Structures are given as structure tokens and as C-alpha cells.
Tab-separated table of C-alpha atoms in Angstrom:
chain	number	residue	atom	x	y	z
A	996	UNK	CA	16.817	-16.577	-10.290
A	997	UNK	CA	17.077	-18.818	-7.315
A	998	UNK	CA	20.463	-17.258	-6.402
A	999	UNK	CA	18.965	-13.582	-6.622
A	1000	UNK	CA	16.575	-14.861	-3.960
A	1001	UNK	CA	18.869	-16.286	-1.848
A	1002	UNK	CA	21.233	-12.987	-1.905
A	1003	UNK	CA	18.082	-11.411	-1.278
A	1004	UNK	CA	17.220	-13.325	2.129
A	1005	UNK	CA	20.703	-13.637	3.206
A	1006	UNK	CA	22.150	-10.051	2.607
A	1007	UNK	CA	20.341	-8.409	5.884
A	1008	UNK	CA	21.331	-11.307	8.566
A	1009	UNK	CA	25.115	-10.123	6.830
A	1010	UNK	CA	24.853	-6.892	7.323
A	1011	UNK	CA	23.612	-6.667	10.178
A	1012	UNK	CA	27.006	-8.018	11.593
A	1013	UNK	CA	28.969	-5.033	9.889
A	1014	UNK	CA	31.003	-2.432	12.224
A	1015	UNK	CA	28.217	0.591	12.679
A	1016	UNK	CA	30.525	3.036	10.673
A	1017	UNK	CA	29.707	0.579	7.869
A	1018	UNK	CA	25.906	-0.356	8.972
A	1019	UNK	CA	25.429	3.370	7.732
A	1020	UNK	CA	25.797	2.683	4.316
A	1021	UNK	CA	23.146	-0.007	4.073
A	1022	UNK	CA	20.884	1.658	1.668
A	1023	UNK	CA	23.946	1.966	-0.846
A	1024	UNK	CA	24.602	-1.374	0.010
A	1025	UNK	CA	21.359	-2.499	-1.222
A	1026	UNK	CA	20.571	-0.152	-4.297
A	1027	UNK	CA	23.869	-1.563	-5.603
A	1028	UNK	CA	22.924	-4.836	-5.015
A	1029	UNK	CA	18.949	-3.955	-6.481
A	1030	UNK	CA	21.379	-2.727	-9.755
A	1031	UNK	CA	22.931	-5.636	-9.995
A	1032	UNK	CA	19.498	-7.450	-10.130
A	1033	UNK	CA	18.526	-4.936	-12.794
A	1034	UNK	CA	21.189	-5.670	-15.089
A	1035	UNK	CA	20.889	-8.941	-14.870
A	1036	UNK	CA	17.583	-9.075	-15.369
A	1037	UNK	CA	18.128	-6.612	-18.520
A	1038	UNK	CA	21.102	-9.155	-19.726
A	1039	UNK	CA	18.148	-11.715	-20.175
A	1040	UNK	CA	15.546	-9.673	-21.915
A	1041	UNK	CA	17.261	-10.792	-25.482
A	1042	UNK	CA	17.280	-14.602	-24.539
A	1043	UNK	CA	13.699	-14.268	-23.221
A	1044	UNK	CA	12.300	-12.291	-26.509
A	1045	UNK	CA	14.480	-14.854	-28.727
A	1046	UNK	CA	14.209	-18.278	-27.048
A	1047	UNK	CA	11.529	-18.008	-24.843
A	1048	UNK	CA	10.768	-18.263	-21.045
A	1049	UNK	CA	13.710	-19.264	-18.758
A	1050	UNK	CA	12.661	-22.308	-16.211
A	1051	UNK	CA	14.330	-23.637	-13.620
A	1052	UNK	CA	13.053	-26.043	-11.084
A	1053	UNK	CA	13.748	-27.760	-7.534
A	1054	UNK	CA	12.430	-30.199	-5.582
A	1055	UNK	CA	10.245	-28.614	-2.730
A	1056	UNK	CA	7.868	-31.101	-1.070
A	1057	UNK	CA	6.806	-33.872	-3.388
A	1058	UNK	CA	4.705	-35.991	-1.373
A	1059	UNK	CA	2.706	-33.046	-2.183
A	1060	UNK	CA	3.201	-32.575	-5.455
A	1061	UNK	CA	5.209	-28.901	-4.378
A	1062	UNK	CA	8.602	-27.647	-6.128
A	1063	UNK	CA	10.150	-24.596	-6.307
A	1064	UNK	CA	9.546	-24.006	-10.298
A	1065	UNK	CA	10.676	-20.620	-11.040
A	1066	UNK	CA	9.936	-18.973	-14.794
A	1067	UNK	CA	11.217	-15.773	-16.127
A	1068	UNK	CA	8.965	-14.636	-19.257
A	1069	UNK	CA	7.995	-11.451	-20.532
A	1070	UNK	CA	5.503	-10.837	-17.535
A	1071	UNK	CA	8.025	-11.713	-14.965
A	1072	UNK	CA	10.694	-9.685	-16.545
A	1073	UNK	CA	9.110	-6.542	-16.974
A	1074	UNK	CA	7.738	-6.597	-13.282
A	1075	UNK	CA	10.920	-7.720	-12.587
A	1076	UNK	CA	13.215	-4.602	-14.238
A	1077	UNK	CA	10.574	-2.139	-12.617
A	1078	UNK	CA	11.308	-3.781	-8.878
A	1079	UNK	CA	14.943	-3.797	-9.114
A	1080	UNK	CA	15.059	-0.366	-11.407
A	1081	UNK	CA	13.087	1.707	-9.220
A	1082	UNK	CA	13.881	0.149	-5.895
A	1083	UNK	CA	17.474	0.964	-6.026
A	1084	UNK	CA	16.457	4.518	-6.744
A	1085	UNK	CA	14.169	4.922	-3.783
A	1086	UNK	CA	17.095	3.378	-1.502
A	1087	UNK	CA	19.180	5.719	-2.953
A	1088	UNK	CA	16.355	8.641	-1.841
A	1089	UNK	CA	16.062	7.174	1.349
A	1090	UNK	CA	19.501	7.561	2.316
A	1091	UNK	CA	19.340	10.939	2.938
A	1092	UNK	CA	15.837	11.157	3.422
A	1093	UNK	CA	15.554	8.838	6.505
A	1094	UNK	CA	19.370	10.298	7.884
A	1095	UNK	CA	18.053	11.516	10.831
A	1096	UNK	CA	15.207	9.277	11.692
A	1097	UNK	CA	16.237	6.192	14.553
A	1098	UNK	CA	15.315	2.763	13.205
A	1099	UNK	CA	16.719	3.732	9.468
A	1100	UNK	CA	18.770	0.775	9.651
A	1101	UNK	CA	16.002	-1.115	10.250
A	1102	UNK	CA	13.833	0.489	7.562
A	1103	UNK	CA	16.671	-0.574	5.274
A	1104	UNK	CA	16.047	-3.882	5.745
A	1105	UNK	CA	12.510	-4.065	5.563
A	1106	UNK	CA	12.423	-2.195	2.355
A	1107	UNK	CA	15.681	-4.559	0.906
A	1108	UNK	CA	13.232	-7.552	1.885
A	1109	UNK	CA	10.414	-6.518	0.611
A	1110	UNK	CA	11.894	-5.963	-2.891
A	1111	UNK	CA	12.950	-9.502	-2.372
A	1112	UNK	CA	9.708	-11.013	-2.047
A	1113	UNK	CA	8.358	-9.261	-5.018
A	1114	UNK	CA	11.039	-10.886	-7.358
A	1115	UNK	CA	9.837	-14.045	-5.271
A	1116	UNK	CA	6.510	-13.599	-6.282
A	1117	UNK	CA	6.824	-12.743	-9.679
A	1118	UNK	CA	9.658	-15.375	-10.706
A	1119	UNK	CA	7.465	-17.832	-9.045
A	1120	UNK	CA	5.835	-20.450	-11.685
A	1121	UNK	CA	4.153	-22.735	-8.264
A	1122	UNK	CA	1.275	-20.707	-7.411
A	1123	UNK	CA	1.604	-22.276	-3.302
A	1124	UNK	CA	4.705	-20.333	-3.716
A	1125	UNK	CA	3.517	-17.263	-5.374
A	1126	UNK	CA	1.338	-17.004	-2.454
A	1127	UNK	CA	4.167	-17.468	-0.015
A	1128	UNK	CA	5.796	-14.425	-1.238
A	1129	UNK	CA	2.540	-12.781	-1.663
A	1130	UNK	CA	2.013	-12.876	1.829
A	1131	UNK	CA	5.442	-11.652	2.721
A	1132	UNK	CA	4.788	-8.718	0.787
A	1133	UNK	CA	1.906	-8.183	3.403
A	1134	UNK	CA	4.429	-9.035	6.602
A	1135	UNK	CA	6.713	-6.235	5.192
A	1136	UNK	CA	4.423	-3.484	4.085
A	1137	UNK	CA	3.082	-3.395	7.695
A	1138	UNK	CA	6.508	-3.522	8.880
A	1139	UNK	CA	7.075	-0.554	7.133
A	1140	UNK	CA	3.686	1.559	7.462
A	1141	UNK	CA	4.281	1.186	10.805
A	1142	UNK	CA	7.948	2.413	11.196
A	1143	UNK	CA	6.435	5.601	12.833
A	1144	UNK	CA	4.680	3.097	15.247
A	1145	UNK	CA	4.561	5.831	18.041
A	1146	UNK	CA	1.813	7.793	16.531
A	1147	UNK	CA	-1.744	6.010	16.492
A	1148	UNK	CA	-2.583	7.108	13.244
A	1149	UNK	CA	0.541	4.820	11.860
A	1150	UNK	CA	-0.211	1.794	13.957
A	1151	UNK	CA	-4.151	1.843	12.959
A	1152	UNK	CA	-3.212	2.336	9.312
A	1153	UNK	CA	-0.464	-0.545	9.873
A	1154	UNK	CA	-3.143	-3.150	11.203
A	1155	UNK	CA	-5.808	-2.336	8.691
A	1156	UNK	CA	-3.582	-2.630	6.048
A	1157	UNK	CA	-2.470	-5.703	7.412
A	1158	UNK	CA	-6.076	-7.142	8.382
A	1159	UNK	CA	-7.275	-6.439	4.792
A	1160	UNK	CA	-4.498	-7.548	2.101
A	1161	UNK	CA	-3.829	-10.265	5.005
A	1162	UNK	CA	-7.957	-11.241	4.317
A	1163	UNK	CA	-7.408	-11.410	0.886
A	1164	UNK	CA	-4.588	-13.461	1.068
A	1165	UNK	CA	-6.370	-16.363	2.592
A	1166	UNK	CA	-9.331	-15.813	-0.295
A	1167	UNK	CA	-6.638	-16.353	-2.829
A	1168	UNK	CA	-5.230	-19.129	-1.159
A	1169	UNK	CA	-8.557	-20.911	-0.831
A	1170	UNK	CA	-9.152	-19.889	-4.691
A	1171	UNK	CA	-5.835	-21.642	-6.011
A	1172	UNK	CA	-6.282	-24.670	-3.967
A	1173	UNK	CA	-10.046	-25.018	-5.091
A	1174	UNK	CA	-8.973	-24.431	-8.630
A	1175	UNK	CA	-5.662	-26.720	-7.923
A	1176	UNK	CA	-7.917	-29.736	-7.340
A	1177	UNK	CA	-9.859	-29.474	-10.850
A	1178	UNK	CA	-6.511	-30.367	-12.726
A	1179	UNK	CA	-4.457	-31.675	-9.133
A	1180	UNK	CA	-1.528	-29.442	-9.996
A	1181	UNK	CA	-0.653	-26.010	-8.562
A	1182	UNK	CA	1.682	-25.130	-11.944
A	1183	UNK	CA	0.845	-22.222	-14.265
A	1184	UNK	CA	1.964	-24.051	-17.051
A	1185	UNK	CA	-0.624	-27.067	-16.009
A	1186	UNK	CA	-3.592	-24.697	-15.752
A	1187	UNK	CA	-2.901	-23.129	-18.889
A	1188	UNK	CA	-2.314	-26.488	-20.627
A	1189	UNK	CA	-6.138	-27.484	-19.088
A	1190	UNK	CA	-7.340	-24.253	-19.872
A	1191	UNK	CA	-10.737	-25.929	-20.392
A	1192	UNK	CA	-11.115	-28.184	-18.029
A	1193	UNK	CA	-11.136	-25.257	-15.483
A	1194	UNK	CA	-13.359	-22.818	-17.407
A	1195	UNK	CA	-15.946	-25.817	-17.898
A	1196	UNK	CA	-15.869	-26.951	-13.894
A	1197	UNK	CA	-18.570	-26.162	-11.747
A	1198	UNK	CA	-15.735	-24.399	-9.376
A	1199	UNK	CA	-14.740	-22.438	-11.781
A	1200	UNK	CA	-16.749	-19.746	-10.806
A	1201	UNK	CA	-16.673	-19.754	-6.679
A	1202	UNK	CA	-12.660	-20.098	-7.738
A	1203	UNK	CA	-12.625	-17.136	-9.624
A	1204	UNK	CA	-14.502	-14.851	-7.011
A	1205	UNK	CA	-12.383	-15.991	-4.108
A	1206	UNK	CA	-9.147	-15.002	-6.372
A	1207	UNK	CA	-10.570	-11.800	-7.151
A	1208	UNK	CA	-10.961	-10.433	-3.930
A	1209	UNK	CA	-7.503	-11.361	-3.402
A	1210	UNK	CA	-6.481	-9.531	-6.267
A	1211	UNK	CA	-8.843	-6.632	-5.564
A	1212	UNK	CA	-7.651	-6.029	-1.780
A	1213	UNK	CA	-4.031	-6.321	-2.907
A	1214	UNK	CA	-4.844	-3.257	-5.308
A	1215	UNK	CA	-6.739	-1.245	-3.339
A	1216	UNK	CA	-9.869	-1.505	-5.525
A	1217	UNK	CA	-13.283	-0.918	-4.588
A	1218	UNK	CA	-14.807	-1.950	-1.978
A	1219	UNK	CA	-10.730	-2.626	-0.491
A	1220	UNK	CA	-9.765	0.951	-1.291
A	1221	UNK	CA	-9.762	2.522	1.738
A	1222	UNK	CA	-6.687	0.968	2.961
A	1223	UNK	CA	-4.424	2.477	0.841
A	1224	UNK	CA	-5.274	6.665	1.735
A	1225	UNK	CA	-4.109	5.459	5.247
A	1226	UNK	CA	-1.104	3.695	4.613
A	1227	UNK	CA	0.051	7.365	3.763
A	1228	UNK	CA	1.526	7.465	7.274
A	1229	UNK	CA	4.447	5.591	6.255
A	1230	UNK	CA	7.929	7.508	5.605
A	1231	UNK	CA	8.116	8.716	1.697
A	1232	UNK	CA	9.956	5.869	0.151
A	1233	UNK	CA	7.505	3.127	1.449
A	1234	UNK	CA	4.954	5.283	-0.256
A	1235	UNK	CA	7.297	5.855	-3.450
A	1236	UNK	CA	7.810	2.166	-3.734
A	1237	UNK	CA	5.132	0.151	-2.052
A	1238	UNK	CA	2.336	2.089	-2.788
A	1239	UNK	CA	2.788	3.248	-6.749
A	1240	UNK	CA	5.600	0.518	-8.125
A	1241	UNK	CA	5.360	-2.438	-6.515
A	1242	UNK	CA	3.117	-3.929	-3.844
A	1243	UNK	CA	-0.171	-2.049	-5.192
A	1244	UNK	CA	0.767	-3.763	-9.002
A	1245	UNK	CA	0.930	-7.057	-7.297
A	1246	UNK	CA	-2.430	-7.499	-7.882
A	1247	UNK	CA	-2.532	-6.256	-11.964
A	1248	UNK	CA	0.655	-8.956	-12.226
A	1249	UNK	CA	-1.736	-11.936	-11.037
A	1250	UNK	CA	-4.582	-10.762	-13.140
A	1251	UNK	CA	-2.325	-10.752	-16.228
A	1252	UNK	CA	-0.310	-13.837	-15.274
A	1253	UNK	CA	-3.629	-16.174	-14.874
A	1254	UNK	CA	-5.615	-14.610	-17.663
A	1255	UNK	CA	-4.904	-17.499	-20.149
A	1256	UNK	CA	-6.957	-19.419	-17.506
A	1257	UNK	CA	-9.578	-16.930	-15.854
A	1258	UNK	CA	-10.024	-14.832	-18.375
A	1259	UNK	CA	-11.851	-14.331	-21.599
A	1260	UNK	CA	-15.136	-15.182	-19.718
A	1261	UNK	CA	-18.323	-13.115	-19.117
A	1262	UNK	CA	-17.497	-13.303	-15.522
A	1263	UNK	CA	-14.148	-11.498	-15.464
A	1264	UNK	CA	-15.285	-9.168	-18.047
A	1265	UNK	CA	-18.498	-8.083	-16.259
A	1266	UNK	CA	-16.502	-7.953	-12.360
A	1267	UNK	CA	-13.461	-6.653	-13.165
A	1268	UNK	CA	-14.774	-4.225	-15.372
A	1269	UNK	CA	-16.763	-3.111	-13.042
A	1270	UNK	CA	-14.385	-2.902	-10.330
A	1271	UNK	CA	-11.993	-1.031	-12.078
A	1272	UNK	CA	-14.684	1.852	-13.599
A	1273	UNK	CA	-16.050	2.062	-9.916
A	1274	UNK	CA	-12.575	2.481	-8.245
A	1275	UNK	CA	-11.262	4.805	-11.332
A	1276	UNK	CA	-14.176	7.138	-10.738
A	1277	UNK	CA	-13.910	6.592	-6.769
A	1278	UNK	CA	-10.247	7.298	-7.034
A	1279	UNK	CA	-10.699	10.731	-9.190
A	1280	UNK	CA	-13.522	12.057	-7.121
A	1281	UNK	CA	-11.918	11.773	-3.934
A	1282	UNK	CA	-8.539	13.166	-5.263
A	1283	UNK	CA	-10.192	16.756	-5.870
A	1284	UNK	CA	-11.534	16.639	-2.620
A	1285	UNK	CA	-8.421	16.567	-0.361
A	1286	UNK	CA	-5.449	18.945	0.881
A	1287	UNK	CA	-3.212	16.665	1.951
A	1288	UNK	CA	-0.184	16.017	-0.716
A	1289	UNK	CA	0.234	12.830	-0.191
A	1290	UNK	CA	-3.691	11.743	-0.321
A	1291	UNK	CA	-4.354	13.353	-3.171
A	1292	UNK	CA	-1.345	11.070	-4.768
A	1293	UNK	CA	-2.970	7.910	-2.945
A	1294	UNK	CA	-6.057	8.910	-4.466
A	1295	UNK	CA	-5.039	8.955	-7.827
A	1296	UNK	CA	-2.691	5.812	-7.574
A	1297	UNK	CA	-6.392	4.086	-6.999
A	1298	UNK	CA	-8.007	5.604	-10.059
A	1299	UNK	CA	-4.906	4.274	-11.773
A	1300	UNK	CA	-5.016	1.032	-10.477
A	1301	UNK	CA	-8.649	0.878	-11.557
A	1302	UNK	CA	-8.003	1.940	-15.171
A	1303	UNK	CA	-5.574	-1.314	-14.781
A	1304	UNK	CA	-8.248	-3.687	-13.949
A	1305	UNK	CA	-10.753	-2.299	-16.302
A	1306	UNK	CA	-7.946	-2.769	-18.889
A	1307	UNK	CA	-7.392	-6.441	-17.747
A	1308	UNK	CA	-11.290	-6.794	-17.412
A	1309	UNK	CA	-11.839	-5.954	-21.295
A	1310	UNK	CA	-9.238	-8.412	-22.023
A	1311	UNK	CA	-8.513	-7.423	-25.809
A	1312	UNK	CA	-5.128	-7.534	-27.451
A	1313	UNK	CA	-5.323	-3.818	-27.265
A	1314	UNK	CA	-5.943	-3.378	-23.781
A	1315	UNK	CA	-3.083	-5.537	-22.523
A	1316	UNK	CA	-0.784	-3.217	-24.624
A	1317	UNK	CA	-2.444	-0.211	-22.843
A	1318	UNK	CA	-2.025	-1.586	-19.551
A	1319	UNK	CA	1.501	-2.839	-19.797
A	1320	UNK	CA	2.624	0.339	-21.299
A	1321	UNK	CA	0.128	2.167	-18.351
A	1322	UNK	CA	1.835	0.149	-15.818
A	1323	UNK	CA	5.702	1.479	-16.749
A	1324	UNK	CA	4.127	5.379	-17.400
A	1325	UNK	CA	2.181	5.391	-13.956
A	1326	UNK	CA	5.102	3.194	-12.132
A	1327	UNK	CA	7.742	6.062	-13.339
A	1328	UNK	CA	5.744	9.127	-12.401
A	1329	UNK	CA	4.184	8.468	-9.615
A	1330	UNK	CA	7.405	7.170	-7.475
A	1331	UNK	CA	8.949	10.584	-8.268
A	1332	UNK	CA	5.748	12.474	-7.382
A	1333	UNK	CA	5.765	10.464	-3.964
A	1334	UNK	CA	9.427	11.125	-3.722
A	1335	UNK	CA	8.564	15.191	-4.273
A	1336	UNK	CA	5.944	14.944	-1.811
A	1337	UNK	CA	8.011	13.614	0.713
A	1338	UNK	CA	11.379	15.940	0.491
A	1339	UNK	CA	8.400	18.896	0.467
A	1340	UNK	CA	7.125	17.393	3.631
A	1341	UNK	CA	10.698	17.465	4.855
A	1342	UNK	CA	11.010	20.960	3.824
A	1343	UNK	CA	8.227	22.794	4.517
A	1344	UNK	CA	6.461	21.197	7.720
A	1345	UNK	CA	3.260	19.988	6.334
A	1346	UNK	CA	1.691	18.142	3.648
A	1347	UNK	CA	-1.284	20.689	3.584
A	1348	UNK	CA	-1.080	21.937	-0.271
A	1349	UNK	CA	-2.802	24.719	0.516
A	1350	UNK	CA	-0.024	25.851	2.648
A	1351	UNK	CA	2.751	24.998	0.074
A	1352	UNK	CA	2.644	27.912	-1.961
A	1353	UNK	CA	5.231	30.374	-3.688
A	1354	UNK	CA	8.021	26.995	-3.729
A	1355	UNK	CA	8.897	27.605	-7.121
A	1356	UNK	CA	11.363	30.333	-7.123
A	1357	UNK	CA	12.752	28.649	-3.301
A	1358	UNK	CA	13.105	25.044	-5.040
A	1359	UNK	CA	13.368	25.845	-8.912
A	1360	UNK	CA	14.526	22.062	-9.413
A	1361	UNK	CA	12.000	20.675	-7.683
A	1362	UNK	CA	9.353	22.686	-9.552
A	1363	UNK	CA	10.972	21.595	-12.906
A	1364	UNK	CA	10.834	18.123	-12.535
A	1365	UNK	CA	7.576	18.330	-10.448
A	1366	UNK	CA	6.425	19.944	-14.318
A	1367	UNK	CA	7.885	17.433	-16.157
A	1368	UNK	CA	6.109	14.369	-13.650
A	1369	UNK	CA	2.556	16.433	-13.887
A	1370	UNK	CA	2.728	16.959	-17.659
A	1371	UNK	CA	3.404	12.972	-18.183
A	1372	UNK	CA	0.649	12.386	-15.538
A	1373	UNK	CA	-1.940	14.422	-17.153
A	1374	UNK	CA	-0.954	12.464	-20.723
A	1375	UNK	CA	0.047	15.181	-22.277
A	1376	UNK	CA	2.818	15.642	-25.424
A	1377	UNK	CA	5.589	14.955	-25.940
A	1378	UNK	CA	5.692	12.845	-22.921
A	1379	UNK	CA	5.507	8.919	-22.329
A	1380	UNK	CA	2.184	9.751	-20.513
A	1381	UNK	CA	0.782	10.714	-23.709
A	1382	UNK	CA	1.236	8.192	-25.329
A	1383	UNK	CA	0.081	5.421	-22.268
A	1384	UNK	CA	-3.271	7.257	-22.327
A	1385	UNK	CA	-3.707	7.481	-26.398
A	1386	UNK	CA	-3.222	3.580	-26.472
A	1387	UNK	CA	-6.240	3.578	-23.411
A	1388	UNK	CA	-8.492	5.835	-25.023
A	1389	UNK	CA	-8.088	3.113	-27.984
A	1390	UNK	CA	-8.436	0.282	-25.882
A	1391	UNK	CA	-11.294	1.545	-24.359
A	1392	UNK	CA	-13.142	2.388	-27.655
């Protein structure tokens, strides 16, 4: 894990060194190295499954009680496989895609880092080093919102996306250190083992709100949501990747990973579920209401996220299995559907859908797969959507 980390931070100073015949090919460059991580990652699923979690750990600072422990479980693997699995198909997109666009080099790199720091965060057992990574996630997704930084609307929807995750940030931080001091260890593995001993303290509570509003900014849920419609500005991959598959589930992952700890407590039941029925509702109102392709999809990335957070929020055996399978089915379909929303933006001039129509018989491909995504979006058989939203409906019920 550590060595997929390192690749990951060296890779770009590397490349950047590389004749600019060969600099061209950087997006290649990096899906095959985001395949590599795949497979690997998919080479350990049958250890994990059989032996359990894989740990490795290295001193960090420990006058402070700080190490780099790294821990790839279930959780961490299945973020993991969706990072590296659909990152290297969105650099493989955005080769052509950003072609004629100055910077794309640079774009390259941003997006290569930022699937770095994901795997940081999720391979990260210390949760001072979770948050590290967490807020290099932030860093990078501004980077990249803000790649068309001569137009105003990009740069405002850059530093309000930065402003807000970048606010929840510190809340989180000041949430794991409060909750650090009840059992003097910043360790998953510790918490969990003191399960009680947290639940019990009198900062439990103040703890749990000021990681929840880190959580909720990071997913865009209500009252946070309004960053996320904006970040639209950004060139189609960032939205295929940041904003359905990765950054946007960063949130769900540290719900899920802590709720051994937080959860099974009238507190996260009562705010998360209400959270994530406000911003589902929120998210499907204001997704009728617009023309613009890619707002609508923004829109209903937010009602998604909030049927994850109402999922975590009820906190049943059922509902995880809802939401993990709801994670992969909204992950898959909405990447494509960003990725069809940008090559139509490409090809037509505008992302006004009212102005899109009569496409099918000029792109027939795109309007078959375009079927296919819709049909798995609206849960309908025989596709994986289907099924996702069955196992919700249960969970719910």
C-alpha cells in the first residue's frame, strides 16, 4: 500500500521531465498505472475475504503518538477498486476530451494526484492521516474546478468549493482530536476497541457534531449542498470522477468506516437521517427544475448522496448492504452520464437540454448507452440499478 502511494506522489515530478512528444501521453501513462493499482488491489480481495484485513505500519512521529498505520479491509478495498477502476477510465476519456484545451498536461496531473490521495485516505488506519489526505482531496478538487480559471464563474465556484469542504475539514479535525483525547490514541482499531468509553463521554456528543459537518460538507448534503451545482464549471472528467465516484463518497466512506464507534446512537440516527431525507428531497426537487445537463446530473448526484446518509443514518444490517451496493450502482452510472454530458457539450455547443434535441439518429451510440445508463438510473430491470434500489426500498421499510 505504502509503495502505491509513493508511485502515486512521485510519478508527476517524473514525468514532468519527459521529452514533450512523450509528455502527450500522460493520461495513458496514468490510467495504466491507475490499472495496475486496480489489479492489485483485485489480487488482494481473496486474502482480505479469507484472512482478514491487511496492516502495515511505520513509524511517523512518536513523541506524538503518530505512525503511518495503513489497513486494507473490505471498506478500504471496495473504495479502493472503484478509485483505481473508474479513474483510469476517465483518464482514458480525458485524453481526447481535453486534446485541444492548453494546461491538459497539467490537468493530468492534478487528476493523477488526486486519485492518489483518495487511496491515501482510504488505506489510512491513523485518522491525523486520514485527514491529511482528506484535505488534499480539497487542494486538488479546486485545482481542478478551476482549470478554466479565466472565466469568473470557474474561479467563484473554485473558492467556494474550497472555502466550504476546506471549513469542514478543520470541524473534522477538531472532532478527531476531541474524540482522540477520550481514549489518547488517534487509531481506528483503538476507538473501536473503546467503543464505550467514547459513546459514554461527555464529548461524545460535541465530537460527533463537529465530525458530521465534516462529513456533511464533504458530501454536499444539506445545508453544504450548494457547492456542488457550481463546481459544474469544471472540464467533464473532474465532474465524471470527482463529483459522482470519488471525492463526493469521501464523506459516505468516513461515515461507514467510524460507525462501529459513532454509530448505533439516537444521535446519528435522528441527524443523519435527517440530513440525508432533506438533501434526497432537496436534490430531486431541484433536478426537475433545471436545463442545464450537467446540473440536472449534480442535482441528482445530491439526492443520491442523501439516500447514502439516510442509509448510514438507519444503521441496520440491511441498510449497509443497500448502501454499499448503492454506492457501486450510482458510482458506475453516473461517471458515464457525466462523461455523455460532457462529449454532448463538446458536440453540440451548449449544455441547454432543451436545445439538445433530435441527437439520436446523429449519435446512435451515444443514445444507446445513454438508454442503458438512464434505465439503471431509474432502477429499472434487468439492470444493476434495479436491484440497488429493491435492496433500499427494503432497507427503508
Amino acid at each position: 500500500m505504502l509503495t502505491i502511494l509513493i508511485i502515486y506522489s512521485l510519478l508527476p515530478l517524473l514525468v514532468i521531465r519527459l521529452p514533450k512528444a512523450v509528455s502527450e501521453l500522460r493520461p495513458l501513462l496514468f490510467a495504466g498505472v491507475q490499472l495496475g493499482a486496480f489489479l492489485f488491489l483485485f489480487l488482494n480481495l481473496q486474502e482480505v475475504v479469507s484472512s482478514g484485513p491487511i496492516y502495515r505500519y511505520y513509524p511517523w512521529i512518536p513523541e506524538l503518538g503518530l505512525h503511518l498505520e495503513l489497513k486494507l479491509d473490505a471498506l478500504s478495498l471496495i473504495f479502493g477498486l472503484l478509485i483505481t477502476g473508474i479513474g483510469a477510465l476517465v483518464l482514458l476519456f480525458a485524453f481526447p476530451y481535453m486534446k485541444n484545451y492548453e494546461g491538459r498536461g497539467r490537468f493530468s496531473i492534478f487528476l493523477f494526484l488526486f486519485s492518489g490521495a483518495m487511496l491515501g485516505l482510504v488505506f489510512a488506519e491513523n485518522l491525523i492521516l486520514m485527514f491529511i489526505f482528506w484535505e488534499l482531496t480539497t487542494v486538488l478538487s479546486f485545482l481542478l474546478i478551476s482549470f478554466f480559471h479565466e472565466k469568473t464563474k470557474a474561479r467563484k465556484a473554485a473558492f467556494q468549493s474550497l472555502f466550504l469542504t476546506g471549513f469542514g475539514g478543520l470541524s473534522l479535525l477538531s472532532g478527531i482530536i476531541l474524540l482522540g483525547t477520550v481514549v489518547d490514541s488517534y487509531s481506528v482499531s483503538v476507538w473501536v476497541e473503546n467503543v464505550s468509553l467514547i459513546r459514554e463521554s461527555s464529548l461524545y456528543l460535541p465530537g460527533l457534531i463537529l465530525v458530521l459537518v465534516g462529513v456533511l460538507t464533504k458530501s454536499a448534503q444539506f445545508p453544504f449542498h450548494f457547492w456542488l451545482p457550481g463546481a459544474m464549471q469544471a472540464p467533464g472528467p473532474v465532474s465524471a470522477y470527482l463529483h459522482s465516484a470519488t471525492m463526493v463518497k469521501a464523506g459516505f466512506y468516513l461515515l461507514a468506516r467510524l460507525n462501529p464507534v459513532l454509530g448505533d446512537t439516537r444521535e446519528w440516527l435522528y441527524i443523519l437521517s435527517i440530513a440525508g431525507v432533506l438533501t434526497m428531497l432537496l436534490g430531486s426537487y431541484m433536478a426537475i427544475t433545471k436545463k442545464d445537463i450537467k446540473e440536472i446530473l449534480a442535482f441528482t448526484t445530491i439526492n443520491a448522496l442523501g439516500v447514502l446518509v439516510l442509509l448510514m443514518g438507519i444503521d441496520t444490517t440491511d441498510s449497509i448492504k443497500a448502501a454499499l451496493l448503492f454506492l457501486f450502482v450510482h458510482a458506475f452510472y453516473k461517471a458515464a452520464l457525466f462523461m455523455i454530458a460532457g462529449m454532448l457539450e463538446k458536440k453540440t455547443g451548449t449544455r441547454d437540454i432543451n436545445l439538445m434535441g433530435g441527437l439520436r439518429s446523429k449519435l446512435p451510440i451515444s443514445f444507446a448507452v445513454t438508454l442503458l445508463l438512464v434505465l439503471s438510473m431509474a432502477g429499472l430491470p434487468p439492470m444493476l440499478g434495479f436491484l440497488g434500489k429493491e435492496l433500499i426500498y427494503e432497507a427503508k421499510l
